[in-house]
mmCIF file of C-alpha atoms in Angstrom:
data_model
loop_
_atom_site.group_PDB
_atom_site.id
_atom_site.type_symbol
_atom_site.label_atom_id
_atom_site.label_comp_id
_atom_site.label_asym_id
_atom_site.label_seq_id
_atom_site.Cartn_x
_atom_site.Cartn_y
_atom_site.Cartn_z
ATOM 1 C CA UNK Y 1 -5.184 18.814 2.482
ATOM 2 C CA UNK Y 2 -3.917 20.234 -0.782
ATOM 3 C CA UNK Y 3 -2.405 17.475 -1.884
ATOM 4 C CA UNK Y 4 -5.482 15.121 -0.802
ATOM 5 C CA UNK Y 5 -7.720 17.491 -3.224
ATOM 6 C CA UNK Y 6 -4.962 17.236 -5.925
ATOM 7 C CA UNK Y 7 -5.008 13.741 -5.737
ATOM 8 C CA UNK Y 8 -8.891 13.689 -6.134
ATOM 9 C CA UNK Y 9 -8.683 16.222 -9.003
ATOM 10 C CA UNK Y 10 -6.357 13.134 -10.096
ATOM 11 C CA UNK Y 11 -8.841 10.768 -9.898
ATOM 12 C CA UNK Y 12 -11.567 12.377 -11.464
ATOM 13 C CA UNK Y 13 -9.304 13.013 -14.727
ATOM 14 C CA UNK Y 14 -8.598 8.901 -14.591
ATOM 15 C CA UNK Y 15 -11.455 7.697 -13.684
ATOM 16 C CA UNK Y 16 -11.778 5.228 -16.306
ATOM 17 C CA UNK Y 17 -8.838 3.428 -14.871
ATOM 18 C CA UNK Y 18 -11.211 2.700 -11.860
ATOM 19 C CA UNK Y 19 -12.639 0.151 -14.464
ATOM 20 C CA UNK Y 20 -9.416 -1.822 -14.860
ATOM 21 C CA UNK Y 21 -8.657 -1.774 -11.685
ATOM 22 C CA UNK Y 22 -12.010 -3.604 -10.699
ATOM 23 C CA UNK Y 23 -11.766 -5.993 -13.465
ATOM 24 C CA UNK Y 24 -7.934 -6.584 -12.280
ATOM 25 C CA UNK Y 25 -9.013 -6.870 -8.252
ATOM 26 C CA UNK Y 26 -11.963 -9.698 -9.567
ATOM 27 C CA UNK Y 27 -9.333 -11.622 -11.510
ATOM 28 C CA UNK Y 28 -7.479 -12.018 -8.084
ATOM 29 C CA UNK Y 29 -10.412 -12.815 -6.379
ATOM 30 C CA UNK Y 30 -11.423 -15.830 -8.958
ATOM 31 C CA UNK Y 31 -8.349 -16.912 -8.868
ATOM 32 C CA UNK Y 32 -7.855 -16.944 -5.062
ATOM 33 C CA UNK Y 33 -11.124 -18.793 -5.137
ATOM 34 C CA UNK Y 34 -9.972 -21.377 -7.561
ATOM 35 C CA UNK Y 35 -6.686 -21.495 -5.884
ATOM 36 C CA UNK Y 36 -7.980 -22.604 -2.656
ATOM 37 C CA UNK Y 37 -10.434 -25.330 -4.521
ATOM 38 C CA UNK Y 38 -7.527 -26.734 -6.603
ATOM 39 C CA UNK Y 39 -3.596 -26.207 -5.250
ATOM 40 C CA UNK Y 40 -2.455 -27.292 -9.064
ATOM 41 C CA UNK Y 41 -3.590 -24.064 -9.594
ATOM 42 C CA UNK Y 42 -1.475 -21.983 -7.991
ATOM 43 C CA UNK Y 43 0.618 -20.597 -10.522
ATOM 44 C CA UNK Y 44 -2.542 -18.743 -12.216
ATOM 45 C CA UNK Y 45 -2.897 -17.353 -8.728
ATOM 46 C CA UNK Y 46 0.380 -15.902 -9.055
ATOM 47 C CA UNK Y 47 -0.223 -14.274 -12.672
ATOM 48 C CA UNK Y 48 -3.608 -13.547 -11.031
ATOM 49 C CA UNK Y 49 -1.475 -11.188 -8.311
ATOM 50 C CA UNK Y 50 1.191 -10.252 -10.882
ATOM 51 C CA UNK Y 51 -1.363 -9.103 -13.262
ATOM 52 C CA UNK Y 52 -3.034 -7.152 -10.221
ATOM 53 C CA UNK Y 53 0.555 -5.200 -9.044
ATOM 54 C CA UNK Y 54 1.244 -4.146 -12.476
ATOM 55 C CA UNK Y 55 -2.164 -2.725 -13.102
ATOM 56 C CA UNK Y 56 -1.980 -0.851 -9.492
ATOM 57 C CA UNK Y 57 1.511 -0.046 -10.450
ATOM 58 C CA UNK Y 58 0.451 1.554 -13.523
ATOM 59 C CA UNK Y 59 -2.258 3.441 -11.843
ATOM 60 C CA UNK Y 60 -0.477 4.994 -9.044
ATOM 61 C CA UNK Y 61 2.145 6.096 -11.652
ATOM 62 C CA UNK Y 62 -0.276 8.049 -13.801
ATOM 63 C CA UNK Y 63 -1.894 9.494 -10.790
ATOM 64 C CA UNK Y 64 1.233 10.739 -9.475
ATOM 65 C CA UNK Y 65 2.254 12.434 -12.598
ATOM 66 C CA UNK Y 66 -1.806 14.274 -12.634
ATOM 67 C CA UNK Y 67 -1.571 15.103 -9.027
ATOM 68 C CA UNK Y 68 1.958 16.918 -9.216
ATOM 69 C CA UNK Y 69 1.302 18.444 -12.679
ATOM 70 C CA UNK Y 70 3.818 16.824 -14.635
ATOM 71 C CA UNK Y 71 4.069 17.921 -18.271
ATOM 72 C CA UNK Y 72 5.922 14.821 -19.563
ATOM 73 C CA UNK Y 73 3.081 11.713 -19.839
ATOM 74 C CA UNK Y 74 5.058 8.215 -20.130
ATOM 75 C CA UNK Y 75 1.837 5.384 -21.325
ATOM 76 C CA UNK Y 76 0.313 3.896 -18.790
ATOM 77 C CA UNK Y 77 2.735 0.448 -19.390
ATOM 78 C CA UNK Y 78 6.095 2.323 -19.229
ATOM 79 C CA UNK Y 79 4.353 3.476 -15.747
ATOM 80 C CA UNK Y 80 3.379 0.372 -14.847
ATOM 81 C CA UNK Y 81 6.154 -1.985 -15.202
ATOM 82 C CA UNK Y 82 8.672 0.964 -14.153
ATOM 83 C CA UNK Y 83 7.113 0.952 -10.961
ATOM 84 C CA UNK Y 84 6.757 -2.543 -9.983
ATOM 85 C CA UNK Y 85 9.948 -2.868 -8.784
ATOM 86 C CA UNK Y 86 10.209 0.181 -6.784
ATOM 87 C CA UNK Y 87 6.365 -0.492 -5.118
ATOM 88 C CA UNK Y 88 6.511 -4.428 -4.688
ATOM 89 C CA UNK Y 89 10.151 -3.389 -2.940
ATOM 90 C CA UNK Y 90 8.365 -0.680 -0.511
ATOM 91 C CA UNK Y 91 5.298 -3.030 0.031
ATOM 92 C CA UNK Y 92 7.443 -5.900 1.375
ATOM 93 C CA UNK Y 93 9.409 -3.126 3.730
ATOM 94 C CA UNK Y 94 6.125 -1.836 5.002
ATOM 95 C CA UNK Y 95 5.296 -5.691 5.517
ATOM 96 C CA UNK Y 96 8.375 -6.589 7.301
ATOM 97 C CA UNK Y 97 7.851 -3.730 9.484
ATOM 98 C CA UNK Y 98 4.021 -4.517 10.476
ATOM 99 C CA UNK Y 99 5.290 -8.202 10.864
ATOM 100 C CA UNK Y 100 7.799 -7.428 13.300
ATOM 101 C CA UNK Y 101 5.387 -5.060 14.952
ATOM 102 C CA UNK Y 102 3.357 -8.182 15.309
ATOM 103 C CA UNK Y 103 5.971 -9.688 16.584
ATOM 104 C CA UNK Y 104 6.957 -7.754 19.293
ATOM 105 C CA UNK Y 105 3.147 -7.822 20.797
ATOM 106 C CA UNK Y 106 3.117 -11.385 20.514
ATOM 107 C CA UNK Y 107 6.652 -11.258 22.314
ATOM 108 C CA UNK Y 108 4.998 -9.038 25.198
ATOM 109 C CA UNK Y 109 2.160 -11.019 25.800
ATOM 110 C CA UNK Y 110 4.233 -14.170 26.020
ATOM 111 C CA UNK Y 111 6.091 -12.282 28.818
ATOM 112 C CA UNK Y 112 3.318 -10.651 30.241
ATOM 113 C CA UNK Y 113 1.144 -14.134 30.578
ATOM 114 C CA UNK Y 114 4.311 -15.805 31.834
ATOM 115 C CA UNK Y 115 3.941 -18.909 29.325
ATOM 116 C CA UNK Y 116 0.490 -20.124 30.144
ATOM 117 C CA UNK Y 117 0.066 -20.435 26.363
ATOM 118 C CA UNK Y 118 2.657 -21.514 23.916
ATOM 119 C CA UNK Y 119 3.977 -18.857 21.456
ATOM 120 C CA UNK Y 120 1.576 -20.134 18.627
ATOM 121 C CA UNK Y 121 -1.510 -19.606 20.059
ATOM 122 C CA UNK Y 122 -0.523 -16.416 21.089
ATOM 123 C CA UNK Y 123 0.510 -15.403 17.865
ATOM 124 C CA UNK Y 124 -2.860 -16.639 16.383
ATOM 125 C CA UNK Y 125 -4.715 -14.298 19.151
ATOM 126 C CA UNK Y 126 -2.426 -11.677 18.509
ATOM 127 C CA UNK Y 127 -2.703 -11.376 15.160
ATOM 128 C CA UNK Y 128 -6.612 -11.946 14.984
ATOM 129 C CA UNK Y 129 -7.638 -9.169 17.703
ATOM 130 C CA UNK Y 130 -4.480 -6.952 16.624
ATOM 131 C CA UNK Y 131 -5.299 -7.158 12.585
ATOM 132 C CA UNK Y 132 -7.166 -3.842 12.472
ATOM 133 C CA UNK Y 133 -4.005 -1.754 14.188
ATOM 134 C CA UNK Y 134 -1.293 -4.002 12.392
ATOM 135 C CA UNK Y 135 -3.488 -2.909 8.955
ATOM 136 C CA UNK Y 136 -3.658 0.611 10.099
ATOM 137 C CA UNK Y 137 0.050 1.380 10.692
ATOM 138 C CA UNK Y 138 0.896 -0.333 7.293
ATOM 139 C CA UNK Y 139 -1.520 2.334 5.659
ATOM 140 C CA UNK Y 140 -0.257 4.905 7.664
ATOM 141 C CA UNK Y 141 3.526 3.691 6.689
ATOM 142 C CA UNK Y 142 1.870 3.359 3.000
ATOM 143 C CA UNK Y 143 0.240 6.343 2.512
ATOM 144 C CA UNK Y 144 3.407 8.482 3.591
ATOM 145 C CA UNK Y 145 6.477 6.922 1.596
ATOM 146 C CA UNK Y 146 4.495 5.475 -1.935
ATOM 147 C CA UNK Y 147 4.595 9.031 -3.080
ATOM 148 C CA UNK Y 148 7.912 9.372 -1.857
ATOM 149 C CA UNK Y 149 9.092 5.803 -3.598
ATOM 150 C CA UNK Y 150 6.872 6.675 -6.841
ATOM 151 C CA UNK Y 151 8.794 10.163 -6.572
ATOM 152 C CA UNK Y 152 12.377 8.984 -6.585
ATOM 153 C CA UNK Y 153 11.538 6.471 -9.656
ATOM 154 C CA UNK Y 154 10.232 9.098 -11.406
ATOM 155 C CA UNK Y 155 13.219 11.466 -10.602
ATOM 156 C CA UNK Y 156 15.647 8.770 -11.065
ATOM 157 C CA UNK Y 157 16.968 9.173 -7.626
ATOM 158 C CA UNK Y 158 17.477 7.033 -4.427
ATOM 159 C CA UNK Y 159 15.655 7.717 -1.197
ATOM 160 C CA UNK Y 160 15.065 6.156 1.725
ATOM 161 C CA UNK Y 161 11.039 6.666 1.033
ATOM 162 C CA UNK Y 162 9.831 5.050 4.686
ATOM 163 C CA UNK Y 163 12.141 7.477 6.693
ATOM 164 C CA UNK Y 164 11.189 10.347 4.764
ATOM 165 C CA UNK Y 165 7.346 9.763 4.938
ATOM 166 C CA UNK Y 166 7.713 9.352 8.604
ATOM 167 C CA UNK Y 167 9.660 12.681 8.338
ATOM 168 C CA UNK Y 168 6.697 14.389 6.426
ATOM 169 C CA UNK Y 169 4.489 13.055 8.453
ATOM 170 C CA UNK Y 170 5.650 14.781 11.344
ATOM 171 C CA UNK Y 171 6.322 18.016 9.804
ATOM 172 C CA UNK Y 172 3.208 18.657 8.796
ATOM 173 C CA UNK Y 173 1.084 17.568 11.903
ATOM 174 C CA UNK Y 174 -2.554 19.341 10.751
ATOM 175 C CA UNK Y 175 -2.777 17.221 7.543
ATOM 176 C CA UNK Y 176 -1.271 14.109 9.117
ATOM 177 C CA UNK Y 177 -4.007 14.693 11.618
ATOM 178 C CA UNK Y 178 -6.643 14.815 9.184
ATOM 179 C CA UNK Y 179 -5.108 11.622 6.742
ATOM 180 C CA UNK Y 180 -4.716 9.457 9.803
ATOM 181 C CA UNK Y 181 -8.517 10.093 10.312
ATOM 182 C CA UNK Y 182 -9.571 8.720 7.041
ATOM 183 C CA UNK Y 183 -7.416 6.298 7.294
ATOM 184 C CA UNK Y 184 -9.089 5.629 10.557
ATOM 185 C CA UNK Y 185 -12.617 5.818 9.434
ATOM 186 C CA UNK Y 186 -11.999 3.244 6.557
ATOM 187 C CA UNK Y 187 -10.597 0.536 8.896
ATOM 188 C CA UNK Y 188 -13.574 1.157 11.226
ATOM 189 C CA UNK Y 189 -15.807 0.911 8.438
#
């Protein structure tokens, strides 16, 4: 919990950044809507998201050095674009990882319904009524190696960031208790 109230402490001192990253989040969104209206539009979709990363990138990294009371204060670009890298590298990780979750349900109820549906259907059901879990384990896998994969950028060392968050996260069982159950109350919600 202390580093949850750190992290909030965090916030409050950035606050302002909330600002860019709204305006950032509604450039993806009016370009996701223009995307799907016009495909020869696709590449400003992709600045759209690139634009979006760095931003969040940027963010995190500034937040990190609040919450952990770091003296030395890189800008808010040197932040940003050192940390795209290292987050857009976890991201896809946690990804592959919720994917192959996915996967393996869609696997066991192939097996379990004995082929009464093909493999795509399944998939489609799978993913639709399973979408709420799959999202929650990839916040849960989030939540416990970003700090972790910010960490070691910061540090300039290498660590295996999804190991170790799964490693803190069962070391310290109280305040995994209590994170999982916010992380639980905003998927509900």
């Amino acid at each position: 919990m202390t580093v949850l109230r750190e992290g909030f402490a965090g916030v409050g001192a950035r606050f302002h950044l909330v600002g860019l990253y709204t305006l950032a989040a509604l450039l993806v969104r009016f370009a996701e809507t223009l995307g799907v209206e016009d495909p020869a539009l696709f590449p400003l979709l992709l600045c759209a998201y690139l634009v979006f990363q760095v931003v969040v990138c940027g963010i995190f990294g500034l937040l990190f050095l609040d919450a952990t009371g770091r003296h030395e204060k890189p800008s808010f670009g040197q932040q940003a674009f050192g940390l795209l890298l290292p987050i857009v590298w976890l991201s896809l990780k946690v990804a592959v990882i919720v994917l192959g979750l996915a996967g393996a349900a869609t696997a066991a109820m192939v097996a379990i319904e004995g082929g009464g549906r093909g493999a795509e259907e399944v998939w489609k059901s799978v993913s639709f009524w399973g979408a709420p879990a799959f999202g929650l384990a990839g916040q849960i896998l989030t939540l416990y190696s970003l700090p972790l994969s910010i960490r070691s950028r910061i540090d300039g060392k290498w660590r295996t960031s999804i190991r170790d968050g799964c490693r803190m996260f069962r070391l310290h069982p109280l305040e995994s208790v209590w994170m999982v159950l916010v992380l639980l109350a905003m998927t509900i919600l």
